[in-house]
mmCIF file of C-alpha atoms and ligand atoms in Angstrom:
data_model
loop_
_atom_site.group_PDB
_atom_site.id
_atom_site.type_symbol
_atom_site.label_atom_id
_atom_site.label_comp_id
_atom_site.label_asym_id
_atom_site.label_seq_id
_atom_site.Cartn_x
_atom_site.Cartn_y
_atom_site.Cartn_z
ATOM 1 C CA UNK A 1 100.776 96.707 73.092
ATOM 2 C CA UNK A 2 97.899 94.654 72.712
ATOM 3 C CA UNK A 3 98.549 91.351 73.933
ATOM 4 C CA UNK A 4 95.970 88.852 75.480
ATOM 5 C CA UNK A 5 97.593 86.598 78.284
ATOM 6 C CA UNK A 6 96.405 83.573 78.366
ATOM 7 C CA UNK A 7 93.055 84.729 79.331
ATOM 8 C CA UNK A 8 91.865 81.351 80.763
ATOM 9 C CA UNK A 9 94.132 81.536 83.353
ATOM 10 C CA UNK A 10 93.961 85.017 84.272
ATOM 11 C CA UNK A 11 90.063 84.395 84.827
ATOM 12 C CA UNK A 12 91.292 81.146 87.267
ATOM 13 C CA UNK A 13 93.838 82.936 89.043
ATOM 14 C CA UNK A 14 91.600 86.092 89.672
ATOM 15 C CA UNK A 15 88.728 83.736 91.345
ATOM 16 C CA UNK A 16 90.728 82.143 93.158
ATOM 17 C CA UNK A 17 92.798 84.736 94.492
ATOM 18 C CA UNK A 18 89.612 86.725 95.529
ATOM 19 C CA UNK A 19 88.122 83.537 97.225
ATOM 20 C CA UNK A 20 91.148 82.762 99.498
ATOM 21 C CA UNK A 21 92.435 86.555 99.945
ATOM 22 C CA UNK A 22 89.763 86.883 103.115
ATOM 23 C CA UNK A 23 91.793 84.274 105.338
ATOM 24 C CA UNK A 24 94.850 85.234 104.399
ATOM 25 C CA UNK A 25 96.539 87.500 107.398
ATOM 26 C CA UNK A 26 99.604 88.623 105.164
ATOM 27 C CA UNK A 27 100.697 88.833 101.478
ATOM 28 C CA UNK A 28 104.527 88.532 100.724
ATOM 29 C CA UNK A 29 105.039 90.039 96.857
ATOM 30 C CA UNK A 30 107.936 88.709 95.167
ATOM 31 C CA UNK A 31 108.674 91.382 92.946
ATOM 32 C CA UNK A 32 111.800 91.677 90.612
ATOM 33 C CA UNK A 33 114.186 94.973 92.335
ATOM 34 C CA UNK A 34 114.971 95.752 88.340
ATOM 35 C CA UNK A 35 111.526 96.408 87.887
ATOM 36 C CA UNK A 36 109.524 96.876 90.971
ATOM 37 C CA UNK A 37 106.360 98.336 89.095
ATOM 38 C CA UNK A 38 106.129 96.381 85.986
ATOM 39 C CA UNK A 39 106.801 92.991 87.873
ATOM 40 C CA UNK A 40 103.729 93.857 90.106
ATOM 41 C CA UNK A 41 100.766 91.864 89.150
ATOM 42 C CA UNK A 42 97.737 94.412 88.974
ATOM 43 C CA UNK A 43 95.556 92.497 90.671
ATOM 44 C CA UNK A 44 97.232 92.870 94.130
ATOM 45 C CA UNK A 45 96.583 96.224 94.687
ATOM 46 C CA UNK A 46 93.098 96.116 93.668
ATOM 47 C CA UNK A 47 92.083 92.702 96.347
ATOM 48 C CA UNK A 48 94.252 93.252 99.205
ATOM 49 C CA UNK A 49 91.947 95.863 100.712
ATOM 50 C CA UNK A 50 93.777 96.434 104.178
ATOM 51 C CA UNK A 51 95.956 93.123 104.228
ATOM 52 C CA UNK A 52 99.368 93.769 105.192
ATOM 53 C CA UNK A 53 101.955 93.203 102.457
ATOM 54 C CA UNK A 54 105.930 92.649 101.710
ATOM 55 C CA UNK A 55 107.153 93.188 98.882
ATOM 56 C CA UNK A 56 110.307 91.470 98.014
ATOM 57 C CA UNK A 57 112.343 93.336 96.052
ATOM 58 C CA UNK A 58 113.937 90.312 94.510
ATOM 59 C CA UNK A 59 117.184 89.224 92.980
ATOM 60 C CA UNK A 60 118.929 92.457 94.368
ATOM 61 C CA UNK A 61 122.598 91.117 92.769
ATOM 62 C CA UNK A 62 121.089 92.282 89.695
ATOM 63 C CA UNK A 63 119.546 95.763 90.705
ATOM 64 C CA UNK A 64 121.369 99.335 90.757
ATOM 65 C CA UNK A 65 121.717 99.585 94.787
ATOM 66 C CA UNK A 66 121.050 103.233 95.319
ATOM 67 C CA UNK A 67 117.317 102.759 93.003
ATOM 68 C CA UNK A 68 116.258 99.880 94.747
ATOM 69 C CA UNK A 69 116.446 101.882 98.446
ATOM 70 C CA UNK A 70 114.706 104.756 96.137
ATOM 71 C CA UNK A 71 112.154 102.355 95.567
ATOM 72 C CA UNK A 72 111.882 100.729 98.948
ATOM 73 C CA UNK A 73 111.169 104.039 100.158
ATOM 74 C CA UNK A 74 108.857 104.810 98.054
ATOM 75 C CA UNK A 75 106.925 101.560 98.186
ATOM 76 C CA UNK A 76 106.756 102.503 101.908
ATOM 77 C CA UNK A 77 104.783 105.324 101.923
ATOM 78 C CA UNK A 78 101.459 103.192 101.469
ATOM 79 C CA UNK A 79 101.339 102.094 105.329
ATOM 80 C CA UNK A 80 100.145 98.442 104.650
ATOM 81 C CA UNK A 81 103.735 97.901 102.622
ATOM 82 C CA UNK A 82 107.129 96.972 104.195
ATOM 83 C CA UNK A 83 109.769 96.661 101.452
ATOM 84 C CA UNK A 84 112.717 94.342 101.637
ATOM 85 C CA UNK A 85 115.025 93.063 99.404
ATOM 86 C CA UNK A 86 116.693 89.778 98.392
ATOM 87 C CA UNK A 87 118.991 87.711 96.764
ATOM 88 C CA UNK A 88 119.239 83.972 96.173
ATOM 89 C CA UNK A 89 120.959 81.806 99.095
ATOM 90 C CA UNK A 90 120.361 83.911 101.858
ATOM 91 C CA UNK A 91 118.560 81.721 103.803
ATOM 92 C CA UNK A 92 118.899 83.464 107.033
ATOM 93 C CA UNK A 93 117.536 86.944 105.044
ATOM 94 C CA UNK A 94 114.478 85.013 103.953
ATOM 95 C CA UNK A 95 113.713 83.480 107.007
ATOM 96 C CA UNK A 96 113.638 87.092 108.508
ATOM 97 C CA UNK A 97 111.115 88.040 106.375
ATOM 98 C CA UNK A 98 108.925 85.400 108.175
ATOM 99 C CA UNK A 99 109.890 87.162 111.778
ATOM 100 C CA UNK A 100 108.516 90.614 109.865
ATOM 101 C CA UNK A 101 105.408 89.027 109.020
ATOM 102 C CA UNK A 102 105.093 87.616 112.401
ATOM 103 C CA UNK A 103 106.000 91.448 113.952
ATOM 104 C CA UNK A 104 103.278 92.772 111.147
ATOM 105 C CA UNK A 105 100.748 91.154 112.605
ATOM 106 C CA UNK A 106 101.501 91.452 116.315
ATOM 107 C CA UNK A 107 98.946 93.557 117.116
ATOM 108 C CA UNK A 108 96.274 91.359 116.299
ATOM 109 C CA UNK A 109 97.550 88.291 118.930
ATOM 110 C CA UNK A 110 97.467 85.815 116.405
ATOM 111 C CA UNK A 111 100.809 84.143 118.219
ATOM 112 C CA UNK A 112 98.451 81.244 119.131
ATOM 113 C CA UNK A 113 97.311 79.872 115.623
ATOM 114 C CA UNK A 114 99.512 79.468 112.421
ATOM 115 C CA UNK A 115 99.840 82.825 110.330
ATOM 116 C CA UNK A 116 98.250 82.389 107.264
ATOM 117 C CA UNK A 117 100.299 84.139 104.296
ATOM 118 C CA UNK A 118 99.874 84.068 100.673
ATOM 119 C CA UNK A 119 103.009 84.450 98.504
ATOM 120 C CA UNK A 120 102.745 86.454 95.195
ATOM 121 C CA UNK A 121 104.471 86.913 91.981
ATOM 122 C CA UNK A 122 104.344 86.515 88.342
ATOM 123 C CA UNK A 123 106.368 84.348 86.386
ATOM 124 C CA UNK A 124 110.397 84.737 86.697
ATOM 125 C CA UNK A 125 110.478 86.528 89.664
ATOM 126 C CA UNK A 126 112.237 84.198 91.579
ATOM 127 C CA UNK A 127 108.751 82.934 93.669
ATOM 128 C CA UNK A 128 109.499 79.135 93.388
ATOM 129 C CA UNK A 129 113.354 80.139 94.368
ATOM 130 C CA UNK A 130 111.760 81.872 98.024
ATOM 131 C CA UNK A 131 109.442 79.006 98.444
ATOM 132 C CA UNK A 132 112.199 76.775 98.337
ATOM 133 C CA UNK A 133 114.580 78.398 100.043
ATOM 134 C CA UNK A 134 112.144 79.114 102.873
ATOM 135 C CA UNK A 135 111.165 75.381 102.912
ATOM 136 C CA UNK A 136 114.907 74.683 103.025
ATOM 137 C CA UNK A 137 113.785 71.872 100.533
ATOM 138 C CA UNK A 138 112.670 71.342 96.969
ATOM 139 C CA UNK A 139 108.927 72.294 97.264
ATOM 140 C CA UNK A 140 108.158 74.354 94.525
ATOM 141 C CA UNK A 141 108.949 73.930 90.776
ATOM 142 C CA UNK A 142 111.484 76.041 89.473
ATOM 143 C CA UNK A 143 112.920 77.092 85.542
ATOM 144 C CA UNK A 144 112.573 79.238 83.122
ATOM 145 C CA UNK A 145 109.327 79.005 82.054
ATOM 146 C CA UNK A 146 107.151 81.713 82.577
ATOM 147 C CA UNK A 147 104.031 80.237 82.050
ATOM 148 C CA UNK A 148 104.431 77.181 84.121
ATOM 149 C CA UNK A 149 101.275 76.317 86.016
ATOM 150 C CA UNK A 150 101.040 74.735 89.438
ATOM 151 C CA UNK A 151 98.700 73.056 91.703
ATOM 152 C CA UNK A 152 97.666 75.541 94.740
ATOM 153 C CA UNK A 153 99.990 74.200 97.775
ATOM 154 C CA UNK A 154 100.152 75.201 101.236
ATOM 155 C CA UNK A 155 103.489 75.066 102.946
ATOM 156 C CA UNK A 156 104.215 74.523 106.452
ATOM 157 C CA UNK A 157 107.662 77.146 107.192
ATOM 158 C CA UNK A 158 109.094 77.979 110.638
ATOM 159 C CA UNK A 159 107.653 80.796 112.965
ATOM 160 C CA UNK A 160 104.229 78.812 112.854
ATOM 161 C CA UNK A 161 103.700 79.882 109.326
ATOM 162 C CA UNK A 162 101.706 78.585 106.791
ATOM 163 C CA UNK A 163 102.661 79.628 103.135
ATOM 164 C CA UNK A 164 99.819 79.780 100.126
ATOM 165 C CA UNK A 165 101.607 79.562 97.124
ATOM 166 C CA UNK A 166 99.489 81.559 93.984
ATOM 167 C CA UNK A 167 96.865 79.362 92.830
ATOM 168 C CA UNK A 168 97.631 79.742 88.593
ATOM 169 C CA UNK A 169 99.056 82.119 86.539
ATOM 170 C CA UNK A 170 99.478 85.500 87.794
ATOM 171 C CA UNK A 171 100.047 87.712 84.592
ATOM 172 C CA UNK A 172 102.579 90.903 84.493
ATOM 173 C CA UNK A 173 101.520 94.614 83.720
ATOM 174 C CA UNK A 174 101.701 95.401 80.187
ATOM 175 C CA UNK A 175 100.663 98.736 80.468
ATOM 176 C CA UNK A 176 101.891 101.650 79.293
ATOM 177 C CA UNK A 177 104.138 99.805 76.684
ATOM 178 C CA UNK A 178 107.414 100.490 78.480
ATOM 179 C CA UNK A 179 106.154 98.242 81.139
ATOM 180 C CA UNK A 180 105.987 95.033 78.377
ATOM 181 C CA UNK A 181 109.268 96.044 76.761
ATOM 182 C CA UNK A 182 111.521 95.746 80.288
ATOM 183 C CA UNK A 183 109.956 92.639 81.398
ATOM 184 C CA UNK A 184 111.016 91.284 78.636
ATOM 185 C CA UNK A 185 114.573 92.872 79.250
ATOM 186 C CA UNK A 186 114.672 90.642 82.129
ATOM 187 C CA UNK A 187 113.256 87.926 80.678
ATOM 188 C CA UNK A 188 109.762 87.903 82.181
ATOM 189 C CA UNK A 189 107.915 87.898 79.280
ATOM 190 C CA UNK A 190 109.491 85.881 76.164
ATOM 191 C CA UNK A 191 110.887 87.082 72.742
ATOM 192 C CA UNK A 192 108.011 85.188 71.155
ATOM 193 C CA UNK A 193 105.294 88.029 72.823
ATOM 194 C CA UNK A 194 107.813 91.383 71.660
ATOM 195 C CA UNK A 195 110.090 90.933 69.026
ATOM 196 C CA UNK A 196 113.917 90.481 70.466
ATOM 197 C CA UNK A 197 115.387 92.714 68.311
ATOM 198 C CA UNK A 198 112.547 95.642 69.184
ATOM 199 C CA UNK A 199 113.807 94.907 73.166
ATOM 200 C CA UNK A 200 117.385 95.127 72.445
ATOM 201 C CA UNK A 201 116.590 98.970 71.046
ATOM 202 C CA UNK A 202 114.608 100.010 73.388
ATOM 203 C CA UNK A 203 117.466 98.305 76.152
ATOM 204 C CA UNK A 204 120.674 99.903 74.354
ATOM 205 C CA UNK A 205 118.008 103.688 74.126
ATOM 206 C CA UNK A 206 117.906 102.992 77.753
ATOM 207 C CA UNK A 207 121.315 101.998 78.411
ATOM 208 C CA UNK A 208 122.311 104.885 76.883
ATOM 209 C CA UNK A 209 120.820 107.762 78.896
ATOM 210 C CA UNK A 210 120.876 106.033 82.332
ATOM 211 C CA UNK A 211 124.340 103.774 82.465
ATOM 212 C CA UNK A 212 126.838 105.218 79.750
ATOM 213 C CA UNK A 213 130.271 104.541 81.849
ATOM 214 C CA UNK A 214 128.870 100.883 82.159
ATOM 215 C CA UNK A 215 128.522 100.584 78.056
ATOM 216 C CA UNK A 216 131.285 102.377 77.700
ATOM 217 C CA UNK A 217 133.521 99.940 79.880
ATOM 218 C CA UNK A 218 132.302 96.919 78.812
ATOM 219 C CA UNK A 219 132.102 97.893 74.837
ATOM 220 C CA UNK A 220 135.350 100.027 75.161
ATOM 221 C CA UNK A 221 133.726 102.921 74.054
ATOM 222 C CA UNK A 222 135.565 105.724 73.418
ATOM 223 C CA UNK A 223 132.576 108.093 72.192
ATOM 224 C CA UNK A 224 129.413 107.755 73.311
ATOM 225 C CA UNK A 225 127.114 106.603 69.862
ATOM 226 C CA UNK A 226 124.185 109.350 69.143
ATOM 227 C CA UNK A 227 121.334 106.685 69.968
ATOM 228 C CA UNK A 228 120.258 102.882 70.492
ATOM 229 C CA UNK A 229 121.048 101.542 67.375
ATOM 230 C CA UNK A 230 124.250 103.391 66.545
ATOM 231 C CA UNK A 231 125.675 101.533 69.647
ATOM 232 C CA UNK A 232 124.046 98.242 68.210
ATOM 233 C CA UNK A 233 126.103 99.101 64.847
ATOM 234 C CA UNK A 234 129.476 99.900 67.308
ATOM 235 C CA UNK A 235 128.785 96.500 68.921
ATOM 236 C CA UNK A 236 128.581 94.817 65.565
ATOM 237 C CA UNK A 237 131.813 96.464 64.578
ATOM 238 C CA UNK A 238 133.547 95.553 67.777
ATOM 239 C CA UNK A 239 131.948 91.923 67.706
ATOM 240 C CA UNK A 240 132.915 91.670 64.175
ATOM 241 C CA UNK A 241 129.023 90.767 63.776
ATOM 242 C CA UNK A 242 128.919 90.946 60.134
ATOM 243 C CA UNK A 243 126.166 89.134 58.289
ATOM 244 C CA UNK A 244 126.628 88.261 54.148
ATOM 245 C CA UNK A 245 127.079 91.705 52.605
ATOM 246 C CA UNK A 246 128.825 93.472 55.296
ATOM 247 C CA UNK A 247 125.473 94.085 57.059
ATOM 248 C CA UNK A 248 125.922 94.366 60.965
ATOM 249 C CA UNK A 249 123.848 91.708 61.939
ATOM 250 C CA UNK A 250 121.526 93.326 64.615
ATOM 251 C CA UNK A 251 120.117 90.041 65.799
ATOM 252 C CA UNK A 252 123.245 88.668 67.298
ATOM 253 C CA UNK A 253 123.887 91.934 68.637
ATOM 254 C CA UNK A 254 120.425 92.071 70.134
ATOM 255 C CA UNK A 255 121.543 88.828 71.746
ATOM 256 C CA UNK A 256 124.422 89.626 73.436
ATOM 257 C CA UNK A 257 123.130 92.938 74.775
ATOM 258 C CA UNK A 258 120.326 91.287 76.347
ATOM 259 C CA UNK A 259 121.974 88.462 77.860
ATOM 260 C CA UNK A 260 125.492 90.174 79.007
ATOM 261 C CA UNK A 261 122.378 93.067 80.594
ATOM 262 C CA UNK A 262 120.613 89.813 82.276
ATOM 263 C CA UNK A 263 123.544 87.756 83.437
ATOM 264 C CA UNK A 264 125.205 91.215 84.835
ATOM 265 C CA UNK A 265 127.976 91.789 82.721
ATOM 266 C CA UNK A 266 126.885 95.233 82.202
ATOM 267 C CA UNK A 267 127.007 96.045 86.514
ATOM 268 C CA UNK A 268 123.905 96.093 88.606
ATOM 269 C CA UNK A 269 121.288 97.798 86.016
ATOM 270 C CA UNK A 270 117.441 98.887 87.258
ATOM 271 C CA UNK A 271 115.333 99.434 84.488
ATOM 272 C CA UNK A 272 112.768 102.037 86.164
ATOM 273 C CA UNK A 273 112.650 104.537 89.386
ATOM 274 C CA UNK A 274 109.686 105.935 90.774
ATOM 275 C CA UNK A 275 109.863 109.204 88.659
ATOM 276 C CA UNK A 276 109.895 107.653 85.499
ATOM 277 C CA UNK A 277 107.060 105.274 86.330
ATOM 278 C CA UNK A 278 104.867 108.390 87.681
ATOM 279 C CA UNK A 279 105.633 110.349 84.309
ATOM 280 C CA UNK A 280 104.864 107.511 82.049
ATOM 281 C CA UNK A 281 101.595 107.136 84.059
ATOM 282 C CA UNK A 282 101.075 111.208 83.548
ATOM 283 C CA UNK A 283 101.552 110.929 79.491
ATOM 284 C CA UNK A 284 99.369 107.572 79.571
ATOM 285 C CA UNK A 285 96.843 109.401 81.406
ATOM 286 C CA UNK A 286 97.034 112.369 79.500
ATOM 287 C CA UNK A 287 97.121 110.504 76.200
ATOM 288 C CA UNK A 288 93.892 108.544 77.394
ATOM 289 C CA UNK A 289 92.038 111.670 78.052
ATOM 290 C CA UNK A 290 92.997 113.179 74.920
ATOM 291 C CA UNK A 291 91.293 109.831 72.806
ATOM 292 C CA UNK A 292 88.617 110.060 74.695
ATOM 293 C CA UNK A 293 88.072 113.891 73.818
ATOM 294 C CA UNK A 294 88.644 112.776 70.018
ATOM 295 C CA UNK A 295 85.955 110.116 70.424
ATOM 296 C CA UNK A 296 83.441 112.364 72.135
ATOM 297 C CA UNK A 297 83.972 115.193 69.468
ATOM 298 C CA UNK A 298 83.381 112.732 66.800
HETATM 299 P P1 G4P B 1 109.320 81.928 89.489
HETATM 300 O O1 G4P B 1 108.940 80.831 90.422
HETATM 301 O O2 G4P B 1 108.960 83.273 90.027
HETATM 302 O O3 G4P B 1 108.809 81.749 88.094
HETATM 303 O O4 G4P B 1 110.906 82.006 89.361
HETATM 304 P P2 G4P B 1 112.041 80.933 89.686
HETATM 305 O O5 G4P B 1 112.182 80.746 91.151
HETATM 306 O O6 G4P B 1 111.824 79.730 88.850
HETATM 307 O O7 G4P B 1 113.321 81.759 89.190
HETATM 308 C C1 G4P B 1 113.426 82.229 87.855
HETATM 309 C C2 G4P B 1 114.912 82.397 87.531
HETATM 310 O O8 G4P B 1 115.469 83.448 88.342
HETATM 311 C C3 G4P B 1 115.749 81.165 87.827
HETATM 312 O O9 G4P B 1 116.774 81.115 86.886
HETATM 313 C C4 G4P B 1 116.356 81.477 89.176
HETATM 314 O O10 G4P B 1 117.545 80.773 89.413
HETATM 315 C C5 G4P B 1 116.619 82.966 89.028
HETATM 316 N N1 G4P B 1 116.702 83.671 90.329
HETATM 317 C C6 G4P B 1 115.887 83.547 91.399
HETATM 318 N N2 G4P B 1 116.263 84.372 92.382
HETATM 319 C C7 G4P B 1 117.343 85.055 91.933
HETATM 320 C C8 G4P B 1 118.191 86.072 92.497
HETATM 321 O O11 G4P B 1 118.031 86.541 93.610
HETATM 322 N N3 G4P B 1 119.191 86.537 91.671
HETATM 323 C C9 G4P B 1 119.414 86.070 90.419
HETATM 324 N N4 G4P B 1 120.408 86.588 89.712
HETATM 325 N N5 G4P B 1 118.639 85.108 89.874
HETATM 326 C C10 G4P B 1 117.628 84.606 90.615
HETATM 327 P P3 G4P B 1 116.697 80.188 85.600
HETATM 328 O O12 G4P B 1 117.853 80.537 84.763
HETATM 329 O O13 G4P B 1 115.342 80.255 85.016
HETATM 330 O O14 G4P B 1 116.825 78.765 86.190
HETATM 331 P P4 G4P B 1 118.144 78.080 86.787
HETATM 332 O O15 G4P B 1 119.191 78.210 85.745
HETATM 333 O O16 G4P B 1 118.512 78.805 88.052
HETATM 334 O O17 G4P B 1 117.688 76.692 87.039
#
């Protein structure tokens, strides 16, 4: 998927980030606990060097449970990362993740100046939502638009903390192509980057293999269908979601799938574990090496 993001920004945010990174004592990633790898921003690991980070396994009400303590654990193994989760309006649960940062850095006896911590995430993770909440008032701008913009700004939070929010636009992974096509399952990236109807197959293909009972209860499936879009037909036929012709119309289809998935109607869905992120990066790897035999040969 070749897709430029908004390559002005990226530039910004990327200065920026590297100038201010040095002072910062702590980095809390808000990450989305559907899709803890593609909702990293791939700058992070690259200029953190050795500064402690959370990762916030956001909007857990969303996320399959038993995968998201998979992926806790396995986001713990780097010894600079502590991985917790969240949900919305738990203010208590977010303030504790200021008491972690606080025991994160204990060993440096910093108690007598403010913390300094920079707060990560790319659009739609539910960043502005934290802030907020944190702030226990309206201080960053929330809504659904992922390529909102704002004005660095340093917030003052119990536990002597002072919060950097991301200076511009931090952009999502988009590589290899299943990372593109399940941020925009969840809405990270928008229909008008990856064609809606494309996601919706590549959702139900998914849906298929890793949560049949939870199509087959909320479809009232009695068969599983053979694939992706066979269930997209059975929807139709269920639906009634006939276009002129008899045709099932796909798009409506497409629709409902991916906003009943989103809203949880289907049950708490992840989108990726650990395994199937380190096997995609094996066949990108190995595809890569394989071009680049091609090109030498030629
Ligand atoms: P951002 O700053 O990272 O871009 O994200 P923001 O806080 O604006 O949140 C993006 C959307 O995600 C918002 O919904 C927000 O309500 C929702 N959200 C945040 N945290 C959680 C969570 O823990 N669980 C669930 N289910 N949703 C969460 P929206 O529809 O864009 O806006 P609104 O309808 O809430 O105003």
């Amino acid at each position: 998927m070749a897709i430029n993001w908004f390559p002005g920004h990226m530039h910004k945010a990327r200065k920026e980030i590297k100038q201010i990174m040095p002072q910062m004592d702590l980095i809390i990633e808000v990450i989305d606990a559907r899709i803890p790898f593609s909702s990293e921003n791939p700058l992070v690991p690259a200029l953190r060097g050795d500064t402690p980070v959370i990762k916030v396994l956001n909007k857990r009400d969303l996320a399959d449970p038993a995968i998201t303590q998979r992926w806790q654990a396995h986001l713990e193994q780097d010894s600079h990362i502590r991985a917790v989760t969240l949900t919305h309006n738990q203010r208590a649960e977010a303030l504790a993740i200021l008491k972690l940062a606080r025991d994160m850095c204990a060993h440096r006896n910093l108690e007598r100046r403010a913390l300094r911590v920079m707060i990560l995430g790319i659009p739609n993770v539910g960043k502005s939502t934290l802030i907020n909440t944190l702030a226990g008032r309206s201080a960053a701008k929330t809504g659904n638009e992922p390529a909102v913009t704002r004005a660095q700004q340093v917030i003052k939070l119990p536990d002597n903390i002072l919060l950097y929010d991301t200076p511009g636009f931090l952009w999502p992974k988009l590589s290899p192509a299943a990372c593109g096509y399940r941020l925009a399952v969840t809405g990270a990236i928008r229909s008008a980057v990856i064609e809606f109807d494309d996601v919706a197959l590549f959702a139900s293909d998914y849906l298929l293999k890793a949560y049949p009972e939870a199509l087959q209860a909320r479809y009232k499936l009695d068969t599983l269908p053979v694939d992706g879009l066979a269930l997209m037909d059975t929807i139709a036929a269920q639906r009634n979601f006939y276009s002129r012709g008899g045709v099932p119309d796909l798009h409506k289809v497409s629709e409902v799938l991916i906003n009943e998935l989103r809203s949880g109607k289907l049950g708490a869905i992840s989108l990726e574990t650990p395994e199937m992120v380190a096997e995609e990066a094996a066949a990108a790897a190995k595809e890569q090496a394989q071009k680049h035999d091609e090109d030498s040969q030629r």
